[in-house]
């Protein structure tokens, strides 16, 4: 390697160390409830559960306990994002009698929990602390006991439903289509940040929160749970 090449490599390396977010974030250990990642989510944490008559009914919609460890020095706040990446991109046949949603359909993200500005002294959110029931028209976004609530995607889902429409702040649990042919995966993600506040305001959503924290993430981790409401899949054990 020439002297010039060596200088260039050194300069690039130094730049990577100085630019926020250039290095890979460290790993947090994230636990949902008392279980390991990959387990089925219990019904008490869901927005919808199977019904004795009809397909589904409203669930208890409690947020599960979420805990984390391994934050690096310099952590000044945390953010929690829960997202289901398995939602049908086309809603036309969702929950329609005589229809099924094929595995081949393109899938998109659906955000279930957006909570930022969690104090650095906190390393767990207790069960039911941010949600303990389904709230028609949504829980209020904005300042809360645990941090700053953003809106989840039930805000968009219920936009045309007069009985339910509103801004859905904080946690609202799983309610995948009962005629879907795939298991849905719920990624409970925690981010350790180098700022005490992301200075977000208004009805910010998951993508806006992720954009705001992009250059402030010191460490991150996740735990994944599964959920399904298709009765045929539940009977065959495919939900596991």
mmCIF file of N, CA, C and O in Angstrom, residues 87-94 101 105-108:
data_model
loop_
_atom_site.group_PDB
_atom_site.id
_atom_site.type_symbol
_atom_site.label_atom_id
_atom_site.label_comp_id
_atom_site.label_asym_id
_atom_site.label_seq_id
_atom_site.Cartn_x
_atom_site.Cartn_y
_atom_site.Cartn_z
ATOM 1 N N UNK A 87 -48.447 -7.430 6.878
ATOM 2 C CA UNK A 87 -49.807 -6.954 6.596
ATOM 3 C C UNK A 87 -50.044 -6.883 5.085
ATOM 4 O O UNK A 87 -49.175 -6.417 4.332
ATOM 5 N N UNK A 88 -51.194 -7.351 4.612
ATOM 6 C CA UNK A 88 -51.486 -7.315 3.169
ATOM 7 C C UNK A 88 -51.398 -5.896 2.607
ATOM 8 O O UNK A 88 -51.918 -4.951 3.201
ATOM 9 N N UNK A 89 -50.731 -5.761 1.465
ATOM 10 C CA UNK A 89 -50.593 -4.445 0.834
ATOM 11 C C UNK A 89 -51.886 -3.999 0.168
ATOM 12 O O UNK A 89 -52.086 -2.809 -0.065
ATOM 13 N N UNK A 90 -52.760 -4.956 -0.138
ATOM 14 C CA UNK A 90 -54.051 -4.642 -0.753
ATOM 15 C C UNK A 90 -55.144 -5.126 0.194
ATOM 16 O O UNK A 90 -55.257 -6.324 0.461
ATOM 17 N N UNK A 91 -55.977 -4.227 0.724
ATOM 18 C CA UNK A 91 -56.962 -4.605 1.740
ATOM 19 C C UNK A 91 -58.283 -5.132 1.190
ATOM 20 O O UNK A 91 -59.177 -5.468 1.972
ATOM 21 N N UNK A 92 -58.400 -5.238 -0.109
ATOM 22 C CA UNK A 92 -59.687 -5.549 -0.732
ATOM 23 C C UNK A 92 -60.355 -6.798 -0.151
ATOM 24 O O UNK A 92 -61.558 -6.802 0.126
ATOM 25 N N UNK A 93 -59.594 -7.866 0.042
ATOM 26 C CA UNK A 93 -60.171 -9.135 0.494
ATOM 27 C C UNK A 93 -59.966 -9.406 1.976
ATOM 28 O O UNK A 93 -60.252 -10.513 2.454
ATOM 29 N N UNK A 94 -59.497 -8.417 2.711
ATOM 30 C CA UNK A 94 -59.251 -8.609 4.145
ATOM 31 C C UNK A 94 -60.569 -8.861 4.879
ATOM 32 O O UNK A 94 -61.525 -8.096 4.768
ATOM 33 N N UNK A 101 -56.458 -14.509 1.693
ATOM 34 C CA UNK A 101 -55.352 -13.645 1.301
ATOM 35 C C UNK A 101 -54.146 -14.540 1.012
ATOM 36 O O UNK A 101 -53.641 -15.214 1.921
ATOM 37 N N UNK A 105 -49.129 -12.426 -1.900
ATOM 38 C CA UNK A 105 -49.438 -11.000 -1.917
ATOM 39 C C UNK A 105 -48.321 -10.211 -1.227
ATOM 40 O O UNK A 105 -47.825 -10.597 -0.180
ATOM 41 N N UNK A 106 -47.948 -9.094 -1.815
ATOM 42 C CA UNK A 106 -46.929 -8.231 -1.220
ATOM 43 C C UNK A 106 -47.375 -7.767 0.164
ATOM 44 O O UNK A 106 -48.545 -7.444 0.377
ATOM 45 N N UNK A 107 -46.437 -7.717 1.093
ATOM 46 C CA UNK A 107 -46.737 -7.344 2.480
ATOM 47 C C UNK A 107 -46.097 -6.001 2.833
ATOM 48 O O UNK A 107 -45.061 -5.628 2.277
ATOM 49 N N UNK A 108 -46.721 -5.293 3.772
ATOM 50 C CA UNK A 108 -46.228 -3.984 4.198
ATOM 51 C C UNK A 108 -46.202 -3.900 5.716
ATOM 52 O O UNK A 108 -46.756 -4.753 6.412
#
